[in-house]
């Protein structure tokens, strides 16, 4: 019997000790200092919540001024009101056109466009997707949603693509536009509902503006990237032939960039669709209304079905634009087939429109609400002890103590701690910005609610990142696991987040933990994906070298893969946190309180308007702070998009 | 010279814009009928009525019956706009809402939108009597008989503690948009409680049912008319009695909610041009029991709002025929 080797020395040697303080001393000293200061100053210089702060009144007055001058101030008469009229006219036009097509016509047109974009497969996807929406019983609401999405997308592209081209060609413009786009995307979508309603009142026009803010950045970013990528040789060749700048743009740059720009269109559509549930809060018609109503009735089945309808629309539009973005070759004959198919399918639909019924036939509807609710009821009655226990453990074990600390610590101590921490992690600029954001929250008189929100975000982020890391590592190590996980993640990512709120409510009742669970489902896919991608990107040669040096699997993971994937892991953490913030706010609709509640109340009650508006700004500040702390560590973020609502 | 021409051009442009008078928000309402006409191609010519739907089922019941009559008896098309209470009033200004079918008080909004902006008008009582208050499940009153007096609430605060209430007793409220003074009440009556918002009417109902079945302590905001009172016994907690004007300053309220005479609000435009639809809505008036019957069918008997309305309409012909315009 051969005795086992006593102990294999770890293959990666710790660096030889240098004669200076060990690296852990500074952080530990920092933590000790913060704890000591906290103990000494606990309960002093806290900023308790005051519903009556001067800032809120000031904002209320501003609102009253706008209300009083809506029909007399020149800014409104000549600018804002025209914008509102114009946009609502565009929506009405698109909505009218879609309705006029009738349901067979619209299904035919969708199939035709699918054919045009990518042949019979995509045509079939479009056909099935649009018909599916009808079968679910949400035809009319889906048409409204589609009209709203299309008007927002058309406007986003109308402004986004030229702006993208400009940004792509001028580094100076790029420097100005990029931070603005950053903020537009970090900002929780909830937070700009109030100001938009103030300017444009409730209704489809406001909804279109709110959607545009979220959907435009991808169009600008990706167009800019596409223009930058156009090979210099092609541009030079064109210029040397004497083409003017405009000709070069039109004949060389744009055609070469077209496929990438189509991807931008794809991302814009996805972002616009994700706003559907949220804009229902400001009286936009469509599927979001059904989601909100189901939420008010705590009816899980009724919330899932419109969610599925949104997913179907998203899939169809995604596949269509993705196929259109692929470079196609083929001669005149292929073109004839493409346009011929388009014409035939569209015409077939249009011909059927007058023949078939006006409304989508009711006998084709599938009833799914009841069976889903039966399952939910069973789970509620049988799992309640368990879920109640989990809820209490997290609430009493994590949420309450953390919240106690954050709300009882002096505000200057938290700000200073954030300053130092962000400085160390992401550099001085990030440190100053992060601390500045906190000071802003304090100045808005929303410190306490801000800290309560931060508590929920931190706990949710920790849970999300831990789970995402575990799932990502497992997926990177086992192809079987990865293959099984992928469809689940896909589903969780495409489903509108409002739809998760209810199963979470059903399981855990109303409260902060429900918001945490909903944000968990929403953010985990992105975290898991980024971790998996990062681990898989570790070069095989490095892995081989480590293996041949005798590393165990465990050592391989901890000493080689994870350190080498640092960039992806940080990005995963950043995305996890930012997405959690976006979602936790929505949790206010099911009793999670804090800033999210202030925003909802601000839309709903007029004396709370100012507080709601200020809370929206505070959310933006928290978002920017968390983003700056986590993203600076490894340079710029990838253009990966957080999805919202 | 060139500059001068430019200035002149700008001036002309400016003048022509001034001549147009700019865009006022009501202009939108002129565009609205054309929009709805395009939307309802083929529907009857009577027109479209936009009814706001607020977030409680009693409201929906009233809206369902009125919509049913508008559509089936008068040939109108009804557009339901799901909204919180205050945005519904704003919808009267923006042209998105014609009718609020069940309004709870809101003197401040009446002042703003009816008196000052003159975009809305009152359309009379719905006949429903509204009560808002604090409730506990009946078993608690049997166990703690003095709990119905607010002065004793602090004694029992520990019972109502939850993970969400910060170590105080939990006072459960509904949707942030509901009429509520509860935060001010807790503060001004010096109660050791924290107001926690469940988010919706359904969440309140769920909590009430659970508290009754599992004998869990619960103190919550609730209101009548409500079908739940047919199923679950709740007892009202006595707050300091309401006197005229005791709730005029929302920050200093220390008294119970007033009795509400629920009424209907319509947009000025609708009152002027709504024709038969407006007459029907003005005449609509029923009782709490009527509303509860329809609300109960919608919530507990699995009926769609339309079916529940149909059932009530078929069983109460005499009542609704009195509302019909002559």
mmCIF file of N, CA, C and O in Angstrom, chain B residues 234-263:
data_model
loop_
_atom_site.group_PDB
_atom_site.id
_atom_site.type_symbol
_atom_site.label_atom_id
_atom_site.label_comp_id
_atom_site.label_asym_id
_atom_site.label_seq_id
_atom_site.Cartn_x
_atom_site.Cartn_y
_atom_site.Cartn_z
ATOM 1 N N UNK B 234 -65.875 42.027 11.885
ATOM 2 C CA UNK B 234 -64.876 43.003 12.317
ATOM 3 C C UNK B 234 -65.554 44.032 13.199
ATOM 4 O O UNK B 234 -66.726 44.338 13.007
ATOM 5 N N UNK B 235 -64.824 44.547 14.184
ATOM 6 C CA UNK B 235 -65.407 45.536 15.087
ATOM 7 C C UNK B 235 -64.621 46.834 14.970
ATOM 8 O O UNK B 235 -63.390 46.827 14.916
ATOM 9 N N UNK B 236 -65.359 47.941 14.937
ATOM 10 C CA UNK B 236 -64.728 49.242 14.775
ATOM 11 C C UNK B 236 -64.166 49.721 16.109
ATOM 12 O O UNK B 236 -64.791 49.584 17.143
ATOM 13 N N UNK B 237 -62.951 50.258 16.047
ATOM 14 C CA UNK B 237 -62.342 50.861 17.227
ATOM 15 C C UNK B 237 -62.815 52.307 17.319
ATOM 16 O O UNK B 237 -62.867 53.003 16.310
ATOM 17 N N UNK B 238 -63.184 52.746 18.542
ATOM 18 C CA UNK B 238 -63.677 54.112 18.673
ATOM 19 C C UNK B 238 -62.538 55.107 18.803
ATOM 20 O O UNK B 238 -61.823 55.118 19.799
ATOM 21 N N UNK B 239 -62.395 55.943 17.788
ATOM 22 C CA UNK B 239 -61.448 57.052 17.864
ATOM 23 C C UNK B 239 -62.227 58.251 18.404
ATOM 24 O O UNK B 239 -63.460 58.208 18.461
ATOM 25 N N UNK B 240 -61.540 59.319 18.812
ATOM 26 C CA UNK B 240 -62.271 60.511 19.276
ATOM 27 C C UNK B 240 -63.309 60.920 18.230
ATOM 28 O O UNK B 240 -62.996 60.946 17.035
ATOM 29 N N UNK B 241 -64.526 61.224 18.679
ATOM 30 C CA UNK B 241 -65.638 61.412 17.754
ATOM 31 C C UNK B 241 -65.367 62.521 16.747
ATOM 32 O O UNK B 241 -64.678 63.503 17.052
ATOM 33 N N UNK B 242 -65.920 62.356 15.571
ATOM 34 C CA UNK B 242 -65.763 63.351 14.513
ATOM 35 C C UNK B 242 -66.636 64.563 14.789
ATOM 36 O O UNK B 242 -67.814 64.421 15.138
ATOM 37 N N UNK B 243 -66.061 65.740 14.676
ATOM 38 C CA UNK B 243 -66.876 66.954 14.716
ATOM 39 C C UNK B 243 -66.541 67.750 13.476
ATOM 40 O O UNK B 243 -65.439 67.638 12.939
ATOM 41 N N UNK B 244 -67.488 68.543 13.045
ATOM 42 C CA UNK B 244 -67.305 69.327 11.829
ATOM 43 C C UNK B 244 -65.973 70.084 11.853
ATOM 44 O O UNK B 244 -65.698 70.830 12.791
ATOM 45 N N UNK B 245 -65.127 69.869 10.862
ATOM 46 C CA UNK B 245 -63.894 70.642 10.747
ATOM 47 C C UNK B 245 -62.712 70.114 11.545
ATOM 48 O O UNK B 245 -61.621 70.666 11.462
ATOM 49 N N UNK B 246 -62.916 69.029 12.325
ATOM 50 C CA UNK B 246 -61.802 68.549 13.146
ATOM 51 C C UNK B 246 -60.701 67.939 12.286
ATOM 52 O O UNK B 246 -59.598 67.698 12.749
ATOM 53 N N UNK B 247 -61.008 67.704 11.010
ATOM 54 C CA UNK B 247 -59.991 67.118 10.140
ATOM 55 C C UNK B 247 -59.523 68.118 9.087
ATOM 56 O O UNK B 247 -58.983 67.744 8.060
ATOM 57 N N UNK B 248 -59.722 69.422 9.364
ATOM 58 C CA UNK B 248 -59.420 70.386 8.304
ATOM 59 C C UNK B 248 -57.922 70.523 8.074
ATOM 60 O O UNK B 248 -57.487 70.751 6.964
ATOM 61 N N UNK B 249 -57.109 70.367 9.114
ATOM 62 C CA UNK B 249 -55.666 70.387 8.903
ATOM 63 C C UNK B 249 -55.144 68.952 8.920
ATOM 64 O O UNK B 249 -55.098 68.325 9.970
ATOM 65 N N UNK B 250 -54.747 68.446 7.766
ATOM 66 C CA UNK B 250 -54.385 67.026 7.685
ATOM 67 C C UNK B 250 -53.243 66.622 8.620
ATOM 68 O O UNK B 250 -53.120 65.458 8.975
ATOM 69 N N UNK B 251 -52.417 67.604 9.026
ATOM 70 C CA UNK B 251 -51.294 67.236 9.888
ATOM 71 C C UNK B 251 -51.717 67.173 11.355
ATOM 72 O O UNK B 251 -51.028 66.608 12.178
ATOM 73 N N UNK B 252 -52.861 67.803 11.679
ATOM 74 C CA UNK B 252 -53.236 67.903 13.095
ATOM 75 C C UNK B 252 -54.453 67.069 13.445
ATOM 76 O O UNK B 252 -55.035 67.210 14.519
ATOM 77 N N UNK B 253 -54.874 66.200 12.524
ATOM 78 C CA UNK B 253 -56.081 65.416 12.768
ATOM 79 C C UNK B 253 -55.924 64.553 14.006
ATOM 80 O O UNK B 253 -54.910 63.881 14.186
ATOM 81 N N UNK B 254 -56.930 64.585 14.886
ATOM 82 C CA UNK B 254 -56.919 63.700 16.048
ATOM 83 C C UNK B 254 -58.330 63.189 16.303
ATOM 84 O O UNK B 254 -58.747 62.988 17.426
ATOM 85 N N UNK B 255 -59.111 62.992 15.232
ATOM 86 C CA UNK B 255 -60.483 62.538 15.418
ATOM 87 C C UNK B 255 -60.823 61.510 14.338
ATOM 88 O O UNK B 255 -60.069 61.335 13.385
ATOM 89 N N UNK B 256 -61.946 60.875 14.510
ATOM 90 C CA UNK B 256 -62.365 59.815 13.596
ATOM 91 C C UNK B 256 -62.688 60.388 12.210
ATOM 92 O O UNK B 256 -62.795 61.603 12.038
ATOM 93 N N UNK B 257 -62.862 59.484 11.265
ATOM 94 C CA UNK B 257 -63.208 59.914 9.916
ATOM 95 C C UNK B 257 -64.669 60.352 9.867
ATOM 96 O O UNK B 257 -65.492 59.825 10.614
ATOM 97 N N UNK B 258 -64.983 61.308 9.005
ATOM 98 C CA UNK B 258 -66.382 61.741 8.899
ATOM 99 C C UNK B 258 -67.207 60.680 8.179
ATOM 100 O O UNK B 258 -66.645 59.833 7.478
ATOM 101 N N UNK B 259 -68.532 60.706 8.335
ATOM 102 C CA UNK B 259 -69.355 59.835 7.509
ATOM 103 C C UNK B 259 -69.325 60.371 6.081
ATOM 104 O O UNK B 259 -69.374 61.590 5.878
ATOM 105 N N UNK B 260 -69.183 59.486 5.117
ATOM 106 C CA UNK B 260 -69.085 59.942 3.738
ATOM 107 C C UNK B 260 -70.385 59.700 2.993
ATOM 108 O O UNK B 260 -70.970 58.619 3.086
ATOM 109 N N UNK B 261 -70.791 60.725 2.244
ATOM 110 C CA UNK B 261 -71.878 60.527 1.306
ATOM 111 C C UNK B 261 -71.191 60.401 -0.049
ATOM 112 O O UNK B 261 -70.723 61.380 -0.610
ATOM 113 N N UNK B 262 -71.077 59.182 -0.545
ATOM 114 C CA UNK B 262 -70.289 58.973 -1.759
ATOM 115 C C UNK B 262 -70.995 59.619 -2.948
ATOM 116 O O UNK B 262 -72.211 59.535 -3.072
ATOM 117 N N UNK B 263 -70.194 60.279 -3.787
ATOM 118 C CA UNK B 263 -70.818 60.957 -4.922
ATOM 119 C C UNK B 263 -70.065 60.721 -6.219
ATOM 120 O O UNK B 263 -69.024 60.064 -6.233
#
